[in-house]
Short mmCIF file of C-alpha atoms and ligand atoms in Angstrom, two decimals:
data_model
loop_
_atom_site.label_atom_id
_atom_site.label_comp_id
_atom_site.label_asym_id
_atom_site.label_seq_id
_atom_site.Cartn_x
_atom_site.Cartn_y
_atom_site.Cartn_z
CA UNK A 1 -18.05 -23.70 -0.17
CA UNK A 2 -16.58 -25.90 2.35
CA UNK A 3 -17.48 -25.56 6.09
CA UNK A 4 -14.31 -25.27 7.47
CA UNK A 5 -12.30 -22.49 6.17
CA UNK A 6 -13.60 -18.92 5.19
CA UNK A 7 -14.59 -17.80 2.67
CA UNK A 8 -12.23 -15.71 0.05
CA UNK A 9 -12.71 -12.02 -1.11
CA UNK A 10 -13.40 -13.68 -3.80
CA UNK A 11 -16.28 -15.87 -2.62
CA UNK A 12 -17.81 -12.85 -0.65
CA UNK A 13 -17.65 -10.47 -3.73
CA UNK A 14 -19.94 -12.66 -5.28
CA UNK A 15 -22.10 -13.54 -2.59
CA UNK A 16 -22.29 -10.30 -1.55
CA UNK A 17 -23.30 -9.27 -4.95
CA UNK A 18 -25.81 -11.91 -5.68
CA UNK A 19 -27.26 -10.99 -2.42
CA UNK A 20 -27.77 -7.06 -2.36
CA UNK A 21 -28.36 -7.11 -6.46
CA UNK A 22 -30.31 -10.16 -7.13
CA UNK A 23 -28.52 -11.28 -9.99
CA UNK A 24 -24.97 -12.62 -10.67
CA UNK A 25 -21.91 -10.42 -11.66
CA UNK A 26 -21.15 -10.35 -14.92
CA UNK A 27 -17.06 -9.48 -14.39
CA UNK A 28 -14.50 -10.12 -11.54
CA UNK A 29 -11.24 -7.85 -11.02
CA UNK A 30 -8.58 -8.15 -7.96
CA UNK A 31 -5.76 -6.27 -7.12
CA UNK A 32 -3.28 -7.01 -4.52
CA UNK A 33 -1.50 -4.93 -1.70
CA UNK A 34 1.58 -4.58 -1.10
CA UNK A 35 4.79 -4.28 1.40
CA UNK A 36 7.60 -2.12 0.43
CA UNK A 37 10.75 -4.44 1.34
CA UNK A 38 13.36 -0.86 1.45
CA UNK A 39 12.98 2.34 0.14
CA UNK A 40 10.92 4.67 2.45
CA UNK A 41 9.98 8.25 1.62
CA UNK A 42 12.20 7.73 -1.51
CA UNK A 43 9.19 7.71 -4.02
CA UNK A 44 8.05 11.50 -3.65
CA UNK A 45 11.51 12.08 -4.04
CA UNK A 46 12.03 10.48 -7.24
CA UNK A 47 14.60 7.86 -5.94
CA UNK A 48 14.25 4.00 -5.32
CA UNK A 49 12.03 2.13 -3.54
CA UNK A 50 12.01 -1.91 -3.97
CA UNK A 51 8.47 -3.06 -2.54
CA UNK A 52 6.35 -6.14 -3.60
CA UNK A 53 2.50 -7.12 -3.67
CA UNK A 54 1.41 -9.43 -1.08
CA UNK A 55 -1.33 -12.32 -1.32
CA UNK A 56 -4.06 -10.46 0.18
CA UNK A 57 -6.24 -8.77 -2.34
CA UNK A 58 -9.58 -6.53 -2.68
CA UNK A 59 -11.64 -8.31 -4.99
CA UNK A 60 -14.23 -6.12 -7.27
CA UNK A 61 -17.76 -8.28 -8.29
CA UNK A 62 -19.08 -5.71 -10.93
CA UNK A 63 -22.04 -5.93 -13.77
CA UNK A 64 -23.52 -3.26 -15.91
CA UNK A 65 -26.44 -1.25 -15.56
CA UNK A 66 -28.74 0.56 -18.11
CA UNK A 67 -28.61 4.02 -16.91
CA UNK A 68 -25.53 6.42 -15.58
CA UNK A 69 -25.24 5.49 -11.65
CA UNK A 70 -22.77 3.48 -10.11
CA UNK A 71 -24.12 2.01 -6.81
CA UNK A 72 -21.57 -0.01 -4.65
CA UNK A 73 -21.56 -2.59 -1.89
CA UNK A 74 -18.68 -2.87 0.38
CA UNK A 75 -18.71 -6.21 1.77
CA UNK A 76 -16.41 -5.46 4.60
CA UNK A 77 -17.84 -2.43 5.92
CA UNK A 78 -20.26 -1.88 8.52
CA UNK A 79 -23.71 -1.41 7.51
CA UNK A 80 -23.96 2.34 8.51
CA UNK A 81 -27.93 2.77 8.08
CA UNK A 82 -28.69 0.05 11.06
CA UNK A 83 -32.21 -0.13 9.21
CA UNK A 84 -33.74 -1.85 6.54
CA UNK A 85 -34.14 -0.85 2.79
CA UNK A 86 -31.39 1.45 0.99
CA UNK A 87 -32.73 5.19 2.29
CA UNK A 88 -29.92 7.48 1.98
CA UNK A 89 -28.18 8.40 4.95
CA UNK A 90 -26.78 11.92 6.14
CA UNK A 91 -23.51 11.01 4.74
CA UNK A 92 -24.34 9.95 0.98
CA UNK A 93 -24.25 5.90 1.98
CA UNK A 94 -26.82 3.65 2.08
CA UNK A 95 -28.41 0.67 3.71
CA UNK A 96 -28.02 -2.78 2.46
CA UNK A 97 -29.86 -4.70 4.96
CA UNK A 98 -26.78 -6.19 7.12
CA UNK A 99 -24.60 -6.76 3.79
CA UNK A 100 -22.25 -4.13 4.38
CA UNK A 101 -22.16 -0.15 3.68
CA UNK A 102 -23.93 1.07 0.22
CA UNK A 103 -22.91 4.09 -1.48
CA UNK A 104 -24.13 5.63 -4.80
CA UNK A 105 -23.33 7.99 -7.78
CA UNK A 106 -24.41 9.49 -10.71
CA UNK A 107 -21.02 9.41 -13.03
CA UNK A 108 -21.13 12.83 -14.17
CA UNK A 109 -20.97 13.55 -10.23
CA UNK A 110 -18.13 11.50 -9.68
CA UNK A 111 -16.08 14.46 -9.19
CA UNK A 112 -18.32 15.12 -6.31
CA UNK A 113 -16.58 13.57 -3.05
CA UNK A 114 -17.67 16.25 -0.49
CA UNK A 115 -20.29 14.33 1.12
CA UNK A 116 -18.66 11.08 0.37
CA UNK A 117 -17.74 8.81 3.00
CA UNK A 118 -14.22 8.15 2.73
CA UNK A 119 -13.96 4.67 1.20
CA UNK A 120 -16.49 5.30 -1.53
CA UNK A 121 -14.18 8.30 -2.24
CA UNK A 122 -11.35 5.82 -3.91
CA UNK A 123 -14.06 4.45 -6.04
CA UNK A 124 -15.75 8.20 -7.29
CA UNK A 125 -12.02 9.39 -7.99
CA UNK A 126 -11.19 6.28 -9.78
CA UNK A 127 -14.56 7.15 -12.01
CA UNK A 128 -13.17 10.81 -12.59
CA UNK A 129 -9.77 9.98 -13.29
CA UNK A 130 -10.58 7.31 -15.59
CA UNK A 131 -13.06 9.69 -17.68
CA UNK A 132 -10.47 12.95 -17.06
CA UNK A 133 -8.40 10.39 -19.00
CA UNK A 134 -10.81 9.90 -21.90
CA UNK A 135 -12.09 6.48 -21.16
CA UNK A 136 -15.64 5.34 -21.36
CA UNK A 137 -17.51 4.73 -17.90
CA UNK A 138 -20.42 3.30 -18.09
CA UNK A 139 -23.60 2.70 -14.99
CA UNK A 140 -21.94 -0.10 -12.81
CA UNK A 141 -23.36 -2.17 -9.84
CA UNK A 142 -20.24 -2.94 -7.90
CA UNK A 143 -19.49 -5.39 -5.28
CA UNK A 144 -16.08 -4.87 -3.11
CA UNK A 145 -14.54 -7.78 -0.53
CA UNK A 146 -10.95 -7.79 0.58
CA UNK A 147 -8.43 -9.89 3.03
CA UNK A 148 -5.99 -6.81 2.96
CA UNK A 149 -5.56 -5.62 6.80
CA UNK A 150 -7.14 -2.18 6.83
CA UNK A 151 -4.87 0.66 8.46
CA UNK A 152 -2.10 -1.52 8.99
CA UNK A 153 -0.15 0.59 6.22
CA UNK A 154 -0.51 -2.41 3.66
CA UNK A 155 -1.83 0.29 0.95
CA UNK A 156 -5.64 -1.26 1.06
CA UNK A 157 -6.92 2.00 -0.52
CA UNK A 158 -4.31 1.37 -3.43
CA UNK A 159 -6.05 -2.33 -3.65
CA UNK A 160 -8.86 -0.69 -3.75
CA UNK A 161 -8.43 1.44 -6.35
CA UNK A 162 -6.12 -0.61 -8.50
CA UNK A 163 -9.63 -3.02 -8.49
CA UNK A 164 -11.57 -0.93 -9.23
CA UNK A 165 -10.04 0.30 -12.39
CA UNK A 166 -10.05 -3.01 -13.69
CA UNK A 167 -13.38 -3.81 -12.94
CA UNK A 168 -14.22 -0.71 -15.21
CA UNK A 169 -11.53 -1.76 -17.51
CA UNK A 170 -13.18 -5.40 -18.17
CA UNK A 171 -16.94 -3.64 -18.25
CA UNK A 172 -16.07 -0.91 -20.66
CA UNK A 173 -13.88 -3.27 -23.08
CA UNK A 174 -10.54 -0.95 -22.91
CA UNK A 175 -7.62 -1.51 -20.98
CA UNK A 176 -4.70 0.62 -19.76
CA UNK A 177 -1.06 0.01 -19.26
CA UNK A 178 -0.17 -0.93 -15.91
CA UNK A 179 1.88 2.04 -15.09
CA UNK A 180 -0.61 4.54 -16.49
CA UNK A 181 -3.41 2.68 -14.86
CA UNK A 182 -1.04 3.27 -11.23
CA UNK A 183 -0.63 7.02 -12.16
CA UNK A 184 -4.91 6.99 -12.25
CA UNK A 185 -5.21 5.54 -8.81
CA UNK A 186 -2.67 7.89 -7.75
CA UNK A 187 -4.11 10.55 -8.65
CA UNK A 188 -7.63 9.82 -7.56
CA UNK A 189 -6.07 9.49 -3.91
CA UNK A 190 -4.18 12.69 -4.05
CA UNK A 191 -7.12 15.07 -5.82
CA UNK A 192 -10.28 12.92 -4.93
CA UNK A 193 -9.34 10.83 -1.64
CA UNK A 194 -7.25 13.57 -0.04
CA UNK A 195 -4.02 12.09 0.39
CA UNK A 196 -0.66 13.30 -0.97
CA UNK A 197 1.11 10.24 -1.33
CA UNK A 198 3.94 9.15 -3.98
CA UNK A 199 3.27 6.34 -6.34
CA UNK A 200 5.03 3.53 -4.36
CA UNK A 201 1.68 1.91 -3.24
CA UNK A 202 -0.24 1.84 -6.72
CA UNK A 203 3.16 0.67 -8.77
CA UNK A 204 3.28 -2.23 -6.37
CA UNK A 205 0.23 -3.13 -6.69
CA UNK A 206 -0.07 -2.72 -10.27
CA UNK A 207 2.76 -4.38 -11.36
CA UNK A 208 3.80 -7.17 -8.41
CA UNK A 209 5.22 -10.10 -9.75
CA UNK A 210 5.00 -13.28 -8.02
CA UNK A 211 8.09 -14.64 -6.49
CA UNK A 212 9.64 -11.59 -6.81
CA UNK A 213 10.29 -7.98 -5.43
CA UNK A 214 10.46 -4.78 -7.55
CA UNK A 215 12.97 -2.56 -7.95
CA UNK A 216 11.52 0.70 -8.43
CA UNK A 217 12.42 3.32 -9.93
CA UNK A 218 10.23 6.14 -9.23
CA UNK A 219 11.40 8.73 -11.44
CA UNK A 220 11.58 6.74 -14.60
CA UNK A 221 8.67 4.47 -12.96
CA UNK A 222 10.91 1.59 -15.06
CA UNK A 223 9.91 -1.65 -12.58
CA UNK A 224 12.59 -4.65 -12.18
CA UNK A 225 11.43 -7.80 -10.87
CA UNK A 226 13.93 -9.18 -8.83
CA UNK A 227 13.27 -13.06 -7.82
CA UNK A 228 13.51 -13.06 -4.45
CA UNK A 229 15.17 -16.83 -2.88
CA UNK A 230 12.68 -19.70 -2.95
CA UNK A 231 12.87 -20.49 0.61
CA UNK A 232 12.10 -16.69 1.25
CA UNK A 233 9.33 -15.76 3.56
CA UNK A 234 7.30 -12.05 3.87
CA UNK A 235 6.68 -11.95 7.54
CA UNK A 236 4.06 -9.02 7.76
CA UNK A 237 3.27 -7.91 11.55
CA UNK A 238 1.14 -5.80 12.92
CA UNK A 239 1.80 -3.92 15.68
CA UNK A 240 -1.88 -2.58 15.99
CA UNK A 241 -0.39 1.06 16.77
CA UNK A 242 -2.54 3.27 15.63
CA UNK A 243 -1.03 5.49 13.48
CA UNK A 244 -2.16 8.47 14.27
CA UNK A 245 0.28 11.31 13.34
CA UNK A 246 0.81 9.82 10.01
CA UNK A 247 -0.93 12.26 8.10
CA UNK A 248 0.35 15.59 9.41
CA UNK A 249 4.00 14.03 9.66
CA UNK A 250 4.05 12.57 5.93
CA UNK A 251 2.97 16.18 4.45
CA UNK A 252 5.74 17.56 7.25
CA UNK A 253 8.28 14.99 5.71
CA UNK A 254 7.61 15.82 2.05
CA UNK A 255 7.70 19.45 2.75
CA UNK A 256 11.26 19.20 4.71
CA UNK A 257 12.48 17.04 1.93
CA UNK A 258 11.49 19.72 -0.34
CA UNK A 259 13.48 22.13 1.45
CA UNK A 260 16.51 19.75 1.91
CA UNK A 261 16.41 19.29 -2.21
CA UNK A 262 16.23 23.52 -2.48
CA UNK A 263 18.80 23.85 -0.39
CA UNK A 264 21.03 21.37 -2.46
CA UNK A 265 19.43 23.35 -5.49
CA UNK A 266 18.37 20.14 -7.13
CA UNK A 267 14.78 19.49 -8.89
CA UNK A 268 14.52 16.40 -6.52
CA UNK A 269 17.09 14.49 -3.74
CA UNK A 270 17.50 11.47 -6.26
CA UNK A 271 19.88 13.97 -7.75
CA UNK A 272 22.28 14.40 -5.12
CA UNK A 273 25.51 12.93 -5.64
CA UNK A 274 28.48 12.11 -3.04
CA UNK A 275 30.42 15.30 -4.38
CA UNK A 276 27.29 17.67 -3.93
CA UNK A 277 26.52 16.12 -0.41
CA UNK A 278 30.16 16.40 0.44
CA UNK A 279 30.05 20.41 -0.30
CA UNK A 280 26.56 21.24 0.62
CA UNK A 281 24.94 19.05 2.90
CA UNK A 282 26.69 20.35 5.73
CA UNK A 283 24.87 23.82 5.31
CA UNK A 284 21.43 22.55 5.77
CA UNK A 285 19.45 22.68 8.93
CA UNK A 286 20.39 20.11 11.00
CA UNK A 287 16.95 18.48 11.00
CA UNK A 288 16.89 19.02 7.09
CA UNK A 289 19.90 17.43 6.79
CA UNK A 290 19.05 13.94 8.90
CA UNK A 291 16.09 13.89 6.60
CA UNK A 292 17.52 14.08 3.85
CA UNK A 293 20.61 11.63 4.74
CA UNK A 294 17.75 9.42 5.51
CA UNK A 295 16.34 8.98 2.01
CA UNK A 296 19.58 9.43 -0.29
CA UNK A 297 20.89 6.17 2.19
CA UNK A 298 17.55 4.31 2.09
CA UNK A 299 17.40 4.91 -1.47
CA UNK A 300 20.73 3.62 -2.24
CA UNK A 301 20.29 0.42 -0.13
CA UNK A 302 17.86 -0.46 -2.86
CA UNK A 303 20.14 -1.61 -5.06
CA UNK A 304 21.88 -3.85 -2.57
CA UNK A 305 18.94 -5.20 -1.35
CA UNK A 306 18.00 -6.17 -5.14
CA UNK A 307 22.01 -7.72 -5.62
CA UNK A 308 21.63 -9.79 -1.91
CA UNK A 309 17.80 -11.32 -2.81
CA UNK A 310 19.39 -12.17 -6.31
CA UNK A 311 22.22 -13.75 -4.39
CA UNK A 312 20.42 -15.56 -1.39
CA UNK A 313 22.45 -14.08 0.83
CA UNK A 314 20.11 -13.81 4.43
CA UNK A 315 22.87 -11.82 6.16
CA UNK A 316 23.32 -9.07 3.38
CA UNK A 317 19.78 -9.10 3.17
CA UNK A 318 19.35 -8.24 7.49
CA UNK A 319 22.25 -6.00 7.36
CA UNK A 320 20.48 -3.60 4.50
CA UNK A 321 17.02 -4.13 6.62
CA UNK A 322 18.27 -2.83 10.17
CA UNK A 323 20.49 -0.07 8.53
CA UNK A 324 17.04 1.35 6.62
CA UNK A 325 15.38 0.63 10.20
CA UNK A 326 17.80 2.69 12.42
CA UNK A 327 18.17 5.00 9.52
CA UNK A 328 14.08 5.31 9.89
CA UNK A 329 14.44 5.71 13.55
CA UNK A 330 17.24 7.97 13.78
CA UNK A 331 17.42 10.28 10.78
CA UNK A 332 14.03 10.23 9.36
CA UNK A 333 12.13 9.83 12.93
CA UNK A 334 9.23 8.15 11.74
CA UNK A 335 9.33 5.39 14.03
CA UNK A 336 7.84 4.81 17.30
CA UNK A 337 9.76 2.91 20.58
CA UNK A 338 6.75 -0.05 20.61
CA UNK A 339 7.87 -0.50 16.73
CA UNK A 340 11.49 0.05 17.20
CA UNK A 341 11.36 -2.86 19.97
CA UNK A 342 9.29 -4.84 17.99
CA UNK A 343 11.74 -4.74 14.92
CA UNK A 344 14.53 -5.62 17.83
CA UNK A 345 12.90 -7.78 18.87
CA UNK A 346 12.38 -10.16 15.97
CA UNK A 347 15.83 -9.12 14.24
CA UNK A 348 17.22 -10.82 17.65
CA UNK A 349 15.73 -14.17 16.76
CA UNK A 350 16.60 -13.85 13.16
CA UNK A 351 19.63 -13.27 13.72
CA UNK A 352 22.39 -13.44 10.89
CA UNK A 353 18.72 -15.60 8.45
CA UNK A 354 17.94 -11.93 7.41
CA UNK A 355 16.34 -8.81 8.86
CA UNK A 356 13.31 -7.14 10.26
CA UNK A 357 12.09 -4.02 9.63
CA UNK A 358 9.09 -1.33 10.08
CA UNK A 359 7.48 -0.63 6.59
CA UNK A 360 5.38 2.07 5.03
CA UNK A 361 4.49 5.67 6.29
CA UNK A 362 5.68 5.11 9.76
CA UNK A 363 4.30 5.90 13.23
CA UNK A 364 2.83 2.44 13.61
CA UNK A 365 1.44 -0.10 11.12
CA UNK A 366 3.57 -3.02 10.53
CA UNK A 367 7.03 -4.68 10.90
CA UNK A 368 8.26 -7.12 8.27
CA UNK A 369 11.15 -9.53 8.34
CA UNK A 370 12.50 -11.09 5.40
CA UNK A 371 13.49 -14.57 6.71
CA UNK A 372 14.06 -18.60 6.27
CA UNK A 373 10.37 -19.88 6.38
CA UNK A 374 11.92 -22.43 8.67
CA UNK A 375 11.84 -19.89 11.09
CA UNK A 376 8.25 -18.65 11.04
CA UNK A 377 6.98 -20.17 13.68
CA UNK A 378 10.09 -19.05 15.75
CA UNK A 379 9.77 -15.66 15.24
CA UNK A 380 5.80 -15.78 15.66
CA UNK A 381 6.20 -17.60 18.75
CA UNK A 382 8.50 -14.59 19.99
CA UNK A 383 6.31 -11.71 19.10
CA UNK A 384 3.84 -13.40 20.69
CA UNK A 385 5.67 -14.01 24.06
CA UNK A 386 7.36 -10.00 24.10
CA UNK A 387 5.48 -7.86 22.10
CA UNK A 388 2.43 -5.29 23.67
CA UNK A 389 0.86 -2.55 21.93
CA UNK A 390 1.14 0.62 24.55
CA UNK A 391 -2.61 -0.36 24.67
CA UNK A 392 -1.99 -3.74 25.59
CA UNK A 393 -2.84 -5.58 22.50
CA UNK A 394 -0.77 -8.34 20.89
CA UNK A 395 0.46 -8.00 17.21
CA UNK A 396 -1.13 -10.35 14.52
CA UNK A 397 1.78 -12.20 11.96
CA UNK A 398 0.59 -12.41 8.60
CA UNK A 399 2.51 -14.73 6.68
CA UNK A 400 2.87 -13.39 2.93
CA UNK A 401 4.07 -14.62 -0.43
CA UNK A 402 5.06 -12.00 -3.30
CA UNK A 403 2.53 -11.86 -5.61
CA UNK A 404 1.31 -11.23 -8.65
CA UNK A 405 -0.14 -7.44 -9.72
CA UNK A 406 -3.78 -5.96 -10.21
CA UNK A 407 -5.74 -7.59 -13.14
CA UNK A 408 -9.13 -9.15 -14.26
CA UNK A 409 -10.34 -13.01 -12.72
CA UNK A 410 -13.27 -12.90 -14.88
C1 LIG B 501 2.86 5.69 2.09
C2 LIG B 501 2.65 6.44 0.78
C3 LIG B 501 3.71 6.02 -0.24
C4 LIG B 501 5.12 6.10 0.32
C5 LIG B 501 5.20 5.41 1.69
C6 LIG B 501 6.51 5.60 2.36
O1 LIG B 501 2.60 4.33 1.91
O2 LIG B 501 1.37 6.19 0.28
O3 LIG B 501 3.58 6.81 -1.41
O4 LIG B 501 5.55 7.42 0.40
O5 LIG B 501 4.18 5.87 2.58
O6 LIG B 501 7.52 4.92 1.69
#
């Protein structure tokens, strides 16, 4: 390894690994994370969403063992311990010496999260999904390393777990279709990890295709790659809010989107039409009724977005971004003023070269813009001159490519 740049995931999976183990790894498995470009909220409600992966991975260093545990290393994690040796600690993890936080399992216990720590839940509900499913899980010694911003709202944990099922997949010698191998990880966040998300974040980074976004449908789950224009930048930045509320306020949002789709008396909003909007909607609580306006719109732009990447054309592709923004801000309030001006504030140097807008959950996390990459350094030099945090820190521009989905390296 050179001295002057750092090292990959990839390069600390393995070090990590050698390291902590004593021995080399016998497979490698990555999995990207992902941006969704338009589309927010829509996926629990079985409507569009167009997201794609991003170039910045978790990478999984994994070898067999003899008996039924599966002990893991995460590279990027604080030792927890602060000691020597691998003692257990009060929490379940263990010590690795400086290497990074240890955690272990017995995979008939996988099931077993409650005295987990959190991240080493993703990895014991991948285990009990995967063997709910019927697959074989062998004793693992695990190595994880990532580049993927953690609580920036770039779907880590759905690296994570997307990784880890193909680490498993290459050591076992079976492998699952990309969709069904989402619907694992999403289900090991929602039952094992605690987290009632929609599919969105494990699709994306399941299936990503580089070059190209994905239009999504997430009823069907059917997945179109759309090539996206070659001189295309993913301008990821993030705001370093801390998003808080998100938790409380996604399971609020669900539940009031529920009640908007009862009130329609559809099974989910993806089945309201312009004629049943036009004769119902106005009925509905008023908040109700923003929220809902909020993902039957989004949803909709999804298309467009997909028809103005395939074109090229930037200012189709800004107009669709700020509408879903102010349509985030406005009707589905999950925005916050520091992002709002943030997104204003790069839209204003983008201009009619495409659009900015806040992606994921909401209430912090990141701002992407969909622009020339002859303007990168414009834009970056912007949000460094007039952007704050409201605790005074400065943003951090990630500049991502599309890329391709989860899979094996080695
Ligand atoms: C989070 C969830 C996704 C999706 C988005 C909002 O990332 O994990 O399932 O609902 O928020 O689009």
């Amino acid at each position: 390894m050179s001295q002057d740049r750092e090292a990959t995931p990839r390069e600390r999976a393995v070090q990590g690994f050698e390291r902590a183990f004593g021995r080399a790894p016998e497979r490698l498995s990555r999995a990207p994370a992902r941006v969704n470009l338009i589309g927010e909220h829509t996926d629990y409600n079985e409507g569009f969403a167009m997201p794609c992966a991003i170039d910045r991975d978790t990478v999984v260093a994994a070898a067999h063992r003899d008996d039924d545990v599966v002990e893991v290393l995460a590279c990027d994690l604080p030792d927890e311990g602060g000691g020597a040796g691998d003692a257990m600690g009060a929490d379940g993890a263990r010590r690795s010496g400086g290497l990074g936080a240890r955690g272990r399992f017995r995979i008939g216990d996988a099931a077993d999260v409650s005295a987990s720590p959190q991240w080493l839940r993703y990895v014991q509900g991948m285990v009990a999904v995967l063997r709910e499913q019927g697959q074989a899980v062998r004793g693992a010694t695990l190595s994880i390393a990532g580049n993927v911003p953690q609580g920036a709202g770039l779907s880590s944990s759905a690296s994570l777990e997307m990784a880890i099922g193909h680490a498993f997949s290459a050591l076992n010698g079976w492998t699952l279709p990309p969709t069904t191998m989402a619907l694992a990880g999403q289900r090991a966040e929602n039952v094992y990890a605690g987290c009632r998300c929609g599919v969105l974040d494990q699709l994306s980074s399941s299936l990503g295709v580089r070059g190209h976004a994905l239009l999504m449908d997430c009823r069907s789950l059917e997945v179109r790659p759309i090539p996206m224009p070659e001189d295309i930048v993913v301008l990821v930045v993030d705001s370093k809010i801390q998003r808080g509320l998100v938790d409380s306020e996604y399971n609020l949002r669900r539940q009031q989107c529920e009640a908007a789709a009862k009130g329609l008396g559809v099974k989910a909003l993806r089945d309201v039409d312009d004629g049943l909007w036009s004769r119902l909607g106005g009925q509905l609580d008023p908040v109700v009724r923003r929220r809902a306006r909020h993902i039957i719109s989004d949803s909709h732009r999804c298309a467009g977005l997909a028809e103005a990447l395939s074109r090229g054309d930037f200012a189709a592709i800004g107009h669709l971004m700020r509408e879903s923004h102010w349509s985030m801000r406005d009707d589905f309030e999950i925005t916050v003023p520091a992002i709002d001006a943030l997104a204003a504030l790069m839209q204003d140097v983008i201009g009619e070269h495409g659009g900015a807008r806040m992606t994921g959950g909401g209430f912090g996390g990141c701002v992407i813009a969909l622009a020339p990459r002859a303007m990168v350094d414009e834009i970056r030099a912007a949000v460094e001159r007039g952007y704050r945090s409201p605790d005074g820190r400065a943003a951090e521009v990630h500049v991502c490519a599309a890329s391709d989905g989860a899979g094996v390296l080695a």
